[in-house]
Short mmCIF file of C-alpha atoms in Angstrom, two decimals:
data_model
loop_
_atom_site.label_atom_id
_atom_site.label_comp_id
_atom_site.label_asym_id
_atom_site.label_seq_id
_atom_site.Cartn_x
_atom_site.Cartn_y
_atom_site.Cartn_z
CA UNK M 1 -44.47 -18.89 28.79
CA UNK M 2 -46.63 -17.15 31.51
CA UNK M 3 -49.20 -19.47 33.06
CA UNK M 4 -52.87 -18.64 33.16
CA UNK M 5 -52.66 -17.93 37.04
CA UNK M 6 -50.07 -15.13 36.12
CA UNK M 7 -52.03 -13.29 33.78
CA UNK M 8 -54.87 -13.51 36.52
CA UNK M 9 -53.67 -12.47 39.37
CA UNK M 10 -50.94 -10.30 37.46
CA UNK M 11 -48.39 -11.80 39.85
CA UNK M 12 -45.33 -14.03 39.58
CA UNK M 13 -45.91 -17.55 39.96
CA UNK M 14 -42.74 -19.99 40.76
CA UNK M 15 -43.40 -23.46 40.37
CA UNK M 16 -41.71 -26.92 41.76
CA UNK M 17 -42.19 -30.53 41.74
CA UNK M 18 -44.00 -30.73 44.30
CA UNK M 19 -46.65 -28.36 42.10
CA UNK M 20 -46.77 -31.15 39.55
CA UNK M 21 -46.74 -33.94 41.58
CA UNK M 22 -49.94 -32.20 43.21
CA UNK M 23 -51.99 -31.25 39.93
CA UNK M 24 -50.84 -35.02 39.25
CA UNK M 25 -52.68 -36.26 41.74
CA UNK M 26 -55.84 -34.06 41.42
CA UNK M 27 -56.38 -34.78 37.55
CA UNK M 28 -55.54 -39.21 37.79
CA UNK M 29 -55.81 -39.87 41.54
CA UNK M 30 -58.49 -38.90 43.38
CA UNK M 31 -60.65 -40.45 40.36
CA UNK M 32 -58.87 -43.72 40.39
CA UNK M 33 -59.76 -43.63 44.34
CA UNK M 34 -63.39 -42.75 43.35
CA UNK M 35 -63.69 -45.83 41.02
CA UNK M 36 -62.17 -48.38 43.80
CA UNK M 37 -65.30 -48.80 45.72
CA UNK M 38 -67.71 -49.86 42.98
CA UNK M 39 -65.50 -51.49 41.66
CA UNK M 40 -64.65 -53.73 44.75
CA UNK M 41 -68.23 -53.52 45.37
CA UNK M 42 -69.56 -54.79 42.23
CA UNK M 43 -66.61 -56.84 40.76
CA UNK M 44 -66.44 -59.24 44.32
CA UNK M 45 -70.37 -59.25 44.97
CA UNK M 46 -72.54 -62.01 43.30
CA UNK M 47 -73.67 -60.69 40.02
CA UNK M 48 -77.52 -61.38 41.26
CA UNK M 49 -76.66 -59.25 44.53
CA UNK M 50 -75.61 -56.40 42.70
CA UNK M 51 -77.81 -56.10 39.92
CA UNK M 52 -80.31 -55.77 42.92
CA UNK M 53 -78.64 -53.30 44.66
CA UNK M 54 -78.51 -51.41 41.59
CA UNK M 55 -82.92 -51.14 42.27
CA UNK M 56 -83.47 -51.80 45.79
CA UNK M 57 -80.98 -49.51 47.20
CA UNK M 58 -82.94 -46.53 47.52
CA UNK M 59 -80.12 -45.05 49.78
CA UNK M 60 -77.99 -44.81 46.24
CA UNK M 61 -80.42 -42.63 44.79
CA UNK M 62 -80.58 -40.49 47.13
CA UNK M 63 -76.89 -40.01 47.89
CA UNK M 64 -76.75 -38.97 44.09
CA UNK M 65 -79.86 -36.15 44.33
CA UNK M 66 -77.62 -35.02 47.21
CA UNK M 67 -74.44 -34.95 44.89
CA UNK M 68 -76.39 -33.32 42.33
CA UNK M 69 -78.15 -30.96 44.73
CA UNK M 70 -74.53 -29.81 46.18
CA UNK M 71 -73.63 -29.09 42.73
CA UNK M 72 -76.84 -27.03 42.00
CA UNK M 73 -76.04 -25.01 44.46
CA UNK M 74 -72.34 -24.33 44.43
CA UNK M 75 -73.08 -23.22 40.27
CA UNK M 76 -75.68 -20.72 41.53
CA UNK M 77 -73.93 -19.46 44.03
CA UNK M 78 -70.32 -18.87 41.70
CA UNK M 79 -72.69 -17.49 38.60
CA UNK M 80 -74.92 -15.07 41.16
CA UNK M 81 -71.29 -13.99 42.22
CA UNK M 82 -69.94 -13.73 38.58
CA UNK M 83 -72.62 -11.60 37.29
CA UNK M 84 -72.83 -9.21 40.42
CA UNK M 85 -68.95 -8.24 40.41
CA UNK M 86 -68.96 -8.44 36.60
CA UNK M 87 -71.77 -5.54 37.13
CA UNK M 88 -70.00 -4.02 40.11
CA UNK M 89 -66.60 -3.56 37.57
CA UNK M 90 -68.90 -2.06 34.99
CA UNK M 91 -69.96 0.43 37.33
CA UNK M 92 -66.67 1.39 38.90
CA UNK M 93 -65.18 1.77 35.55
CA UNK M 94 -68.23 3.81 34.33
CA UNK M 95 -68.93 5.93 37.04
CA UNK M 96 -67.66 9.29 36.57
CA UNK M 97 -65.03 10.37 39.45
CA UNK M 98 -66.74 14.14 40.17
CA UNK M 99 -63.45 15.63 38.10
CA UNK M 100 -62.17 15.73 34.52
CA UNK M 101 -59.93 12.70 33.46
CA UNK M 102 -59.87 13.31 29.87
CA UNK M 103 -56.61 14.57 28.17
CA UNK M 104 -54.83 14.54 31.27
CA UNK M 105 -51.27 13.45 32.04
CA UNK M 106 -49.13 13.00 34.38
CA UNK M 107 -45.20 13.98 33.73
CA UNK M 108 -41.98 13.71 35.86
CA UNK M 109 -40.08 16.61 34.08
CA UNK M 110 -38.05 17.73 37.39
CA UNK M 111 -34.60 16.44 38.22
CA UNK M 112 -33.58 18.22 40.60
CA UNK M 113 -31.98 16.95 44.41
CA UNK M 114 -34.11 16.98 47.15
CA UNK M 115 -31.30 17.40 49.71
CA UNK M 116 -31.45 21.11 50.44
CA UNK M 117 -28.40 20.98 52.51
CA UNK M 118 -25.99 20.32 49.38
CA UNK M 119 -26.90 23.17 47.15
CA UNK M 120 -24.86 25.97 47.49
CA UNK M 121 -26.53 30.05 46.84
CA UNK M 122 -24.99 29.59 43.26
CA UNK M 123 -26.58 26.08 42.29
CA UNK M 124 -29.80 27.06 43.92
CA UNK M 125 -29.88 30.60 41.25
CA UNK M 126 -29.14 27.44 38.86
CA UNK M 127 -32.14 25.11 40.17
CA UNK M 128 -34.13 28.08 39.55
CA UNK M 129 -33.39 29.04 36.44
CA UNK M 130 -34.07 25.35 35.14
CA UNK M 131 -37.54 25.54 36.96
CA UNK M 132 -38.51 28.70 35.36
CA UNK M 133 -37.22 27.83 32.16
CA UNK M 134 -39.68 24.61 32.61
CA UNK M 135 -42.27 27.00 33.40
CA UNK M 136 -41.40 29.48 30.61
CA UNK M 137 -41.67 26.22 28.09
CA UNK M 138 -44.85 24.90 28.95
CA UNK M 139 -46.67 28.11 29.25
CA UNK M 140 -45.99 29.02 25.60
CA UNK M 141 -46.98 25.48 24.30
CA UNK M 142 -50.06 25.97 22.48
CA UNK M 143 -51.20 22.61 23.23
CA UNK M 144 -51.16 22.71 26.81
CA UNK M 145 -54.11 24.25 28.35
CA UNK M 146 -53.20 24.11 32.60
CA UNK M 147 -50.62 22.47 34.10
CA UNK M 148 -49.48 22.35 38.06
CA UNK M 149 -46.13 21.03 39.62
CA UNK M 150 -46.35 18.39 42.55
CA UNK M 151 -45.47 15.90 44.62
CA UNK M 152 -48.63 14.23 44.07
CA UNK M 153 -51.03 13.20 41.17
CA UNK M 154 -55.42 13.50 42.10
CA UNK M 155 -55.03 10.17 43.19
CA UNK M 156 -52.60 9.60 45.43
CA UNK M 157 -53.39 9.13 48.78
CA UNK M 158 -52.86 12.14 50.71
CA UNK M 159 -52.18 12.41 54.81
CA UNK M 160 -54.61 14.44 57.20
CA UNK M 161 -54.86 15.25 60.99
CA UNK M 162 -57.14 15.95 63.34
CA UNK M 163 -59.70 19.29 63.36
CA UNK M 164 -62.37 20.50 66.32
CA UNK M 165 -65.75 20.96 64.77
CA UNK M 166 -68.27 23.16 65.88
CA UNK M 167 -68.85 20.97 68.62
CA UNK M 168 -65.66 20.90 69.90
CA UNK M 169 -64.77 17.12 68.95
CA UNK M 170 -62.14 15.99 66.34
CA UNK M 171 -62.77 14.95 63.03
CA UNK M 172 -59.63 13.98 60.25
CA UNK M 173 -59.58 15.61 57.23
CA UNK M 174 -57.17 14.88 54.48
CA UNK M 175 -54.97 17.90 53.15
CA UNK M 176 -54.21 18.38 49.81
CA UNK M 177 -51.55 21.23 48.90
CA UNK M 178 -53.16 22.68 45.73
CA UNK M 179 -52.73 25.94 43.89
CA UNK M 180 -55.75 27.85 42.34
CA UNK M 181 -54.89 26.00 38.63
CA UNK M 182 -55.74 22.68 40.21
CA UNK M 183 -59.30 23.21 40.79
CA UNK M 184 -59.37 24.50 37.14
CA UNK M 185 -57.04 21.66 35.57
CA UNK M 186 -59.50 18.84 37.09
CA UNK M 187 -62.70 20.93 36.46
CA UNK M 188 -63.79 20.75 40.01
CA UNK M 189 -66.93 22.93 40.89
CA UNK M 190 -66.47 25.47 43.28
CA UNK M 191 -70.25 25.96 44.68
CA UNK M 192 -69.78 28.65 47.49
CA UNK M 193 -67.24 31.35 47.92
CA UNK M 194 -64.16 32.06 45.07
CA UNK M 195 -60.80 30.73 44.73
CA UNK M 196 -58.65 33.27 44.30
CA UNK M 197 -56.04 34.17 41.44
CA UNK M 198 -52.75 34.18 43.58
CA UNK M 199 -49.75 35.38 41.43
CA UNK M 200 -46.16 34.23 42.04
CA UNK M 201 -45.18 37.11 44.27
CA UNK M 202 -48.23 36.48 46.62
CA UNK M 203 -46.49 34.65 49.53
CA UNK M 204 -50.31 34.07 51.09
CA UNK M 205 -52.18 30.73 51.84
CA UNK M 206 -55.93 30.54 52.07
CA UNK M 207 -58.00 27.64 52.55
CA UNK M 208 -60.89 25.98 50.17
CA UNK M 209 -62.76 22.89 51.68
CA UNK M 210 -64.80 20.48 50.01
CA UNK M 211 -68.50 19.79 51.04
CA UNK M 212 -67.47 16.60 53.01
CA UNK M 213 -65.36 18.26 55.20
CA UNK M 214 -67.89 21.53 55.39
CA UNK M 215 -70.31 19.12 56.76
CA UNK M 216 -67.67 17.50 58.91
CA UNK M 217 -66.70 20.65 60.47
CA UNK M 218 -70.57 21.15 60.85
CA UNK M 219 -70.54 25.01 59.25
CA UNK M 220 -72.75 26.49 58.22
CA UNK M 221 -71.01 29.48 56.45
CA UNK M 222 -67.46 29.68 55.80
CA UNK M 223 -65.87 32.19 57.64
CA UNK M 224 -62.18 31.74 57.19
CA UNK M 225 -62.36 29.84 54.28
CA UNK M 226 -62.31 31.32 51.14
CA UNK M 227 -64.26 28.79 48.80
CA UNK M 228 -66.16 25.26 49.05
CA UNK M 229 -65.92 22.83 46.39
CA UNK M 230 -68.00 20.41 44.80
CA UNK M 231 -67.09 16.45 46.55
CA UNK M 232 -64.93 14.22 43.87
CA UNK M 233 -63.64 10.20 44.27
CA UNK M 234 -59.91 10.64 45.49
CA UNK M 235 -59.22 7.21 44.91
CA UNK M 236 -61.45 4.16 44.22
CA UNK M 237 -64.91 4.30 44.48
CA UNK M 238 -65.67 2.20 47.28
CA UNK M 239 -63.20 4.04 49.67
CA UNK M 240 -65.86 6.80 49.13
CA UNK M 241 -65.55 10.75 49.48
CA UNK M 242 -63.04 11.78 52.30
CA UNK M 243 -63.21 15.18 53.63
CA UNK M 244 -60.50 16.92 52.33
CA UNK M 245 -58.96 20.66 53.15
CA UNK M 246 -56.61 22.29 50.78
CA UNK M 247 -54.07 24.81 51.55
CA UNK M 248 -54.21 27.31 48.40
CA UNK M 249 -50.81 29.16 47.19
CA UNK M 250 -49.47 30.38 44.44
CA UNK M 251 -47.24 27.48 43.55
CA UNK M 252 -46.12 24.70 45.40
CA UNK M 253 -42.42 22.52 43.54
CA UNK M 254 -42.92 19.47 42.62
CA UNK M 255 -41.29 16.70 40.28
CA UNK M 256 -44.17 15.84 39.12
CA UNK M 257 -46.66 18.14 36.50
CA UNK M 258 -50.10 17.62 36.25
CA UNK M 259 -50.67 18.36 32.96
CA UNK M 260 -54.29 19.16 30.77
CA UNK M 261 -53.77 19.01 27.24
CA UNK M 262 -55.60 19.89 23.90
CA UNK M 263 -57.53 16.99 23.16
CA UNK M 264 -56.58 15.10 19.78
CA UNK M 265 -53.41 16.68 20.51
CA UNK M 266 -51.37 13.74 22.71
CA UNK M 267 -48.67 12.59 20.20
CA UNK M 268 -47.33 16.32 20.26
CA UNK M 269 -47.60 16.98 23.59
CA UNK M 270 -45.66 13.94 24.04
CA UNK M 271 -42.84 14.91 21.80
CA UNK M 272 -42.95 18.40 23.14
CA UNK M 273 -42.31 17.60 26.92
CA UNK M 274 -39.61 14.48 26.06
CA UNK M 275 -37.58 17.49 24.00
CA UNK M 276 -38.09 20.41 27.14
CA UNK M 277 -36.65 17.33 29.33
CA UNK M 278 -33.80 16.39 27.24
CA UNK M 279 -33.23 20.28 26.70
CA UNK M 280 -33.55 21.64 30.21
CA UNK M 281 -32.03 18.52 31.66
CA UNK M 282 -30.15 16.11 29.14
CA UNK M 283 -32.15 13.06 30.46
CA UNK M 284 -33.55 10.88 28.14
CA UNK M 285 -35.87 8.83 31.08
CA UNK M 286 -38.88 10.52 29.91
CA UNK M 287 -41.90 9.39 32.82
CA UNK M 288 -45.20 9.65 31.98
CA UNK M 289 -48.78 8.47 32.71
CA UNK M 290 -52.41 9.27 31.63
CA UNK M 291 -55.15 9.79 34.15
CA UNK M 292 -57.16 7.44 32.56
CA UNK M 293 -54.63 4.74 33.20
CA UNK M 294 -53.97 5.44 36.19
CA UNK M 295 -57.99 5.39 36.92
CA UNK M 296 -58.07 1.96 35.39
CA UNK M 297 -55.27 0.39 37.08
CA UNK M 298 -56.92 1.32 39.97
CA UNK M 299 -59.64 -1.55 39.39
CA UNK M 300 -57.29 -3.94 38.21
CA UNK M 301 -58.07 -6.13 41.37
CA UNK M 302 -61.86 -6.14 40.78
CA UNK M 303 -61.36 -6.98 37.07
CA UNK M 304 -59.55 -10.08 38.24
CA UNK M 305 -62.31 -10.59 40.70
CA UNK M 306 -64.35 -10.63 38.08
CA UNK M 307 -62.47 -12.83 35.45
CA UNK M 308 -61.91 -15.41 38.24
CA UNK M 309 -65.81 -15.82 38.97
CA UNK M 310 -66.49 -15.72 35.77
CA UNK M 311 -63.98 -18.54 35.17
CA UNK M 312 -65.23 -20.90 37.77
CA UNK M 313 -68.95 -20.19 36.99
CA UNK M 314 -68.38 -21.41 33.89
CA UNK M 315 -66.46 -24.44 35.15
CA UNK M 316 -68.96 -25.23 38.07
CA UNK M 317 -71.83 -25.17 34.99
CA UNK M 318 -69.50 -27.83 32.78
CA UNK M 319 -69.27 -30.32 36.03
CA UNK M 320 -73.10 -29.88 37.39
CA UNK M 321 -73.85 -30.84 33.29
CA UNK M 322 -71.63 -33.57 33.51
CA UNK M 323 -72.90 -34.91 36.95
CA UNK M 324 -76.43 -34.19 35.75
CA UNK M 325 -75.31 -36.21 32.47
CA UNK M 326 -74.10 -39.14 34.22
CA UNK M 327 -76.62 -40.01 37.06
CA UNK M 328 -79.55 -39.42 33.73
CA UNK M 329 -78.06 -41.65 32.10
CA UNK M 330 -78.08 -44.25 34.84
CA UNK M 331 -80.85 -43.15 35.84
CA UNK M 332 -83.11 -43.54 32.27
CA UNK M 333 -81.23 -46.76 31.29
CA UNK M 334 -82.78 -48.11 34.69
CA UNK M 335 -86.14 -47.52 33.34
CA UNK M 336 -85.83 -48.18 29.82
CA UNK M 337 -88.17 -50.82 30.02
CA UNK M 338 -90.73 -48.79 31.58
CA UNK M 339 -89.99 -46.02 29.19
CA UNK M 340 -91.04 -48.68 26.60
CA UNK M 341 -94.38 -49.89 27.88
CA UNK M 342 -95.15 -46.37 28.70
CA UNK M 343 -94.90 -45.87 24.51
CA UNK M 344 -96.25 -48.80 23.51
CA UNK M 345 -99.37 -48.02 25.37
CA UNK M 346 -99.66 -44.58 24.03
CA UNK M 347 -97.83 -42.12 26.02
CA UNK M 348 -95.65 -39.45 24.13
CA UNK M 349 -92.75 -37.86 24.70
CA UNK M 350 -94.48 -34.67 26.30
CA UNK M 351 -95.77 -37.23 28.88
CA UNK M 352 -91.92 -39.02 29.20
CA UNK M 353 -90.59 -35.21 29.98
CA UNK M 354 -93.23 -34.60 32.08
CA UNK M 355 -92.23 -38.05 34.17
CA UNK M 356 -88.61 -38.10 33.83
CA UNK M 357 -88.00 -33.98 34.49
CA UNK M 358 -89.82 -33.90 37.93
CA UNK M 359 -87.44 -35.10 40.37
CA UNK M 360 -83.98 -32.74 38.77
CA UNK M 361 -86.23 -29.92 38.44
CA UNK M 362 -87.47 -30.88 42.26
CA UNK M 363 -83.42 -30.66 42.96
CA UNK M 364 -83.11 -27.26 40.83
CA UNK M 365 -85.56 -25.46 42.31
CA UNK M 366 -84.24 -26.98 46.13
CA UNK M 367 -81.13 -25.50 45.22
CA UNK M 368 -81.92 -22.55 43.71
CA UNK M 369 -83.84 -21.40 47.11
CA UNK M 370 -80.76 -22.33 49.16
CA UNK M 371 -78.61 -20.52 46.93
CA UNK M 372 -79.98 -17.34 47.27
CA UNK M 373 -79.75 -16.42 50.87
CA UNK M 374 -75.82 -17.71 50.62
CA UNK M 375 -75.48 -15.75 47.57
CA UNK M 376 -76.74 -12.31 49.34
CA UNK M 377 -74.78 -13.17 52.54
CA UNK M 378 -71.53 -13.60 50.25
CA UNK M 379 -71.69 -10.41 48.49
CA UNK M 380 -73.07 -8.43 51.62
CA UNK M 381 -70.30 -9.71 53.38
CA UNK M 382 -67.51 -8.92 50.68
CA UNK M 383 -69.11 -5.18 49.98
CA UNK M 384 -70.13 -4.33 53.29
CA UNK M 385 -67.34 -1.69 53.75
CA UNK M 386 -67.66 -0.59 50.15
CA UNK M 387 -68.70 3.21 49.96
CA UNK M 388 -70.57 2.67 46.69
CA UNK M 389 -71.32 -0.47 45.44
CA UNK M 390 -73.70 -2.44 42.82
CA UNK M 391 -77.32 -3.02 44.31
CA UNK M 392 -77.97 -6.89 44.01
CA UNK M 393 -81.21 -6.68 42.51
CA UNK M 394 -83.10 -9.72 41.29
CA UNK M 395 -82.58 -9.71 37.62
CA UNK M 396 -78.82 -11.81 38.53
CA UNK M 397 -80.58 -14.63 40.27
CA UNK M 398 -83.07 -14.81 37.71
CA UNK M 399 -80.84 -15.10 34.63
CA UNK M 400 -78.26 -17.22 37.23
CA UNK M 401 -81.54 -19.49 36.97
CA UNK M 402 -82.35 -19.51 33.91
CA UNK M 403 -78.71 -19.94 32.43
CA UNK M 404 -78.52 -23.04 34.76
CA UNK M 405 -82.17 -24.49 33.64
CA UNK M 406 -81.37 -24.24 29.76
CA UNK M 407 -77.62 -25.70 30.19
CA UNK M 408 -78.30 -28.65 32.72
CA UNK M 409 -82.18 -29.62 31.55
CA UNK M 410 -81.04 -29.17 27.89
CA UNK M 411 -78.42 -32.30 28.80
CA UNK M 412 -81.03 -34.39 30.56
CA UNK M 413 -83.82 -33.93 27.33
CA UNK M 414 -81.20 -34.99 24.73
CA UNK M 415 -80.85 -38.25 27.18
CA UNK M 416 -85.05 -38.35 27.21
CA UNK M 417 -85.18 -37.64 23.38
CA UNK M 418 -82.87 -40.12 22.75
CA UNK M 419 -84.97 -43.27 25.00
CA UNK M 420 -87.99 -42.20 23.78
CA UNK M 421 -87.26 -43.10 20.36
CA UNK M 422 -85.62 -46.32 20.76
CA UNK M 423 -86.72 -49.25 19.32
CA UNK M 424 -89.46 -49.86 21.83
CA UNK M 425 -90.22 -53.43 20.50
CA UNK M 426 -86.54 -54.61 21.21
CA UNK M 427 -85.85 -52.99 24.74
CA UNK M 428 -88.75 -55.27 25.77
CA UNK M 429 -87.21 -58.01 24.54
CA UNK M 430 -83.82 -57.55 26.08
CA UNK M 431 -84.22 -55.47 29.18
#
């Protein structure tokens, strides 16, 4: 059975005795050391000592605001952090690229070896005739609407070198070997110049840029390039745009195809391409991937960002409502009898709220205002080489507030509801 840490971190976990022994010692003894000192304190003090203490020792009370306080502020600070990257997955996932993703897959169909030196002028006619049947196949499938061999998918990170721009100082652009189907396949916009139709027997290379690297160059026009295009996301969003030049030709081998298919029409172009493999090749290890997979499992790191805030948030709230529980409770069956008179001479429970909510919403509010500047350090810090990234407006430390107000003060005014409507006539009798 996979353990939760596993399925968040998507990684392999071993674990030992000395793991157990560990989360042994967390979960029974560091609370059994907690509960040694009051209990020395309190079980080998006179009794008359430390029921004063319990009063006079103002230092106590204080030591728990500060507890509480701590608390306060370590739950603002891990929701504020769950709800920003919870928004900032939402918007990498949702943001749109700059290219088409839809109905878009990604096929190793090739088999051929890559060692140039083995084939002889007979098994290279034969390596050609398998491509070309390939291409034959594909190009009279209905359901296939582009498709270009490659060594490379949209996303995969490409190399570069160095360029002189108009000012004679270097700038790196990435280069991306394309043919003129790409920019059609991935509906890229070509916004200045033309692309042109190269057929098969056109041996030429011309050269498209994309605005990034137009600007990096610092043209103006673009003599000796044929065509700019439109900028896209390469690879995740926060990496942002690079400036990319691409050497055009008619066709460029590949094991991988980068095929666009008829939407609605996946299940056959599946079946298709797994027979033209098995037929062309007798190979049964039919590849595949879909863009949009590939897109997602890009993210997979900030969904488990995510999941893992929003998993200690969550925890952080349960202990702060516990803490808050216990030190209310100690705190209003201190003043129980006060509670009392304050009833018996006519106060109501709007006036006990009032009373007994000052000093935690004193705390709350403490904490809240030192949580915020930590908050917006922590995510500036963690997105500060992020290309595009979620603005941290102040809607997430309002509901962080608000969340933590209706959890934690909903615990204290059950413990208020619940002393002001004793029986007021026997607390003052026993307490």
């Amino acid at each position: 059975m996979s353990a939760p840490t596993e399925y968040l971190f998507d990684i392999h976990f071993s674990y030992t005795a000395f793991d157990g022994w560990l989360s042994a010692s967390i979960l029974l003894l560091l609370p059994v050391i907690t509960s040694i000192y009051p209990y020395i304190k309190y079980n080998y003090t006179s009794p008359i000592l430390s029921i004063r203490s319990i009063g006079v020792q103002s230092h106590s009370k204080h030591f728990r605001m500060f507890f509480l306080g701590a608390q306060y502020i370590i739950t603002f600070l891990l929701v504020v952090l769950s709800l920003y990257f919870n928004r900032q997955l939402g918007m990498l996932l949702n943001t749109e690229p700059g290219f088409r993703t839809k109905n878009i897959m990604n096929v190793n169909l090739v088999y051929e070896s890559k060692d140039f030196s083995s084939y002889t002028y007979e098994s290279m006619q034969q390596r050609r005739q398998r491509v070309m049947q390939l291409d034959n196949e594909l190009n009279a499938c209905p359901f296939i609407e582009l498709y270009e061999p490659s060594n490379e998918n949209i996303l995969t990170p490409t190399f570069g070198t160095n360029y002189l721009n108009n000012k004679g100082e270097k700038v790196f652009l990435n280069i991306h070997y394309a043919t003129p189907a790409f920019f059609k396949l991935y509906d890229i916009k070509v916004i200045e110049g033309e692309i042109p139709d190269i057929n098969k027997e056109d041996r030429r290379t011309v050269f498209v840029v994309n605005k990034a690297a137009l600007k990096a160059l610092g043209y103006t026009s673009i003599n000796g390039i044929v065509a700019v295009v439109e900028d896209y996301f390469e690879g995740h969003l926060t990496s942002g745009i690079k400036p990319t030049i691409y050497p055009v030709g008619a066709r460029f081998s590949g094991d991988l195809y980068q095929i666009a298919y008829t939407p609605g029409k996946k299940k056959e172009v599946i079946d298709f391409l797994r027979n033209l493999e098995y037929k062309v090749y007798g190979s049964e290890d039919f590849e595949y991937t879909f863009l949009e997979d590939d897109i997602k499992a890009m993210y997979t790191q900030d969904r488990q960002t995510a999941t893992i805030y929003s998993i200690f948030a969550g925890m952080a709230i349960i202990i702060s409502s516990l803490g808050l529980l216990g030190i209310s409770l100690f705190d209003i069956r201190q003043r129980y009898r006060e509670i009392a008179i304050r009833k018996v001479n006519g106060a109501s429970a709007k006036d006990l709220y009032r009373l007994l909510f000052r000093k935690y919403i004193t705390v709350l509010i403490i904490a809240f205002i030192i949580a915020i500047p930590l908050a917006y350090y922590l995510i500036n810090t963690y997105t500060q080489d992020f290309a595009v990234r979620a603005p941290v407006s102040i809607d997430i430390f309002i509901i962080s507030l608000l969340l933590v107000i209706i959890i934690s003060l909903g615990t204290l005014a059950y413990k208020i509801q619940k002393a002001a409507y004793n029986n007021q006539t026997q607390i003052m009798k026993t307490e």
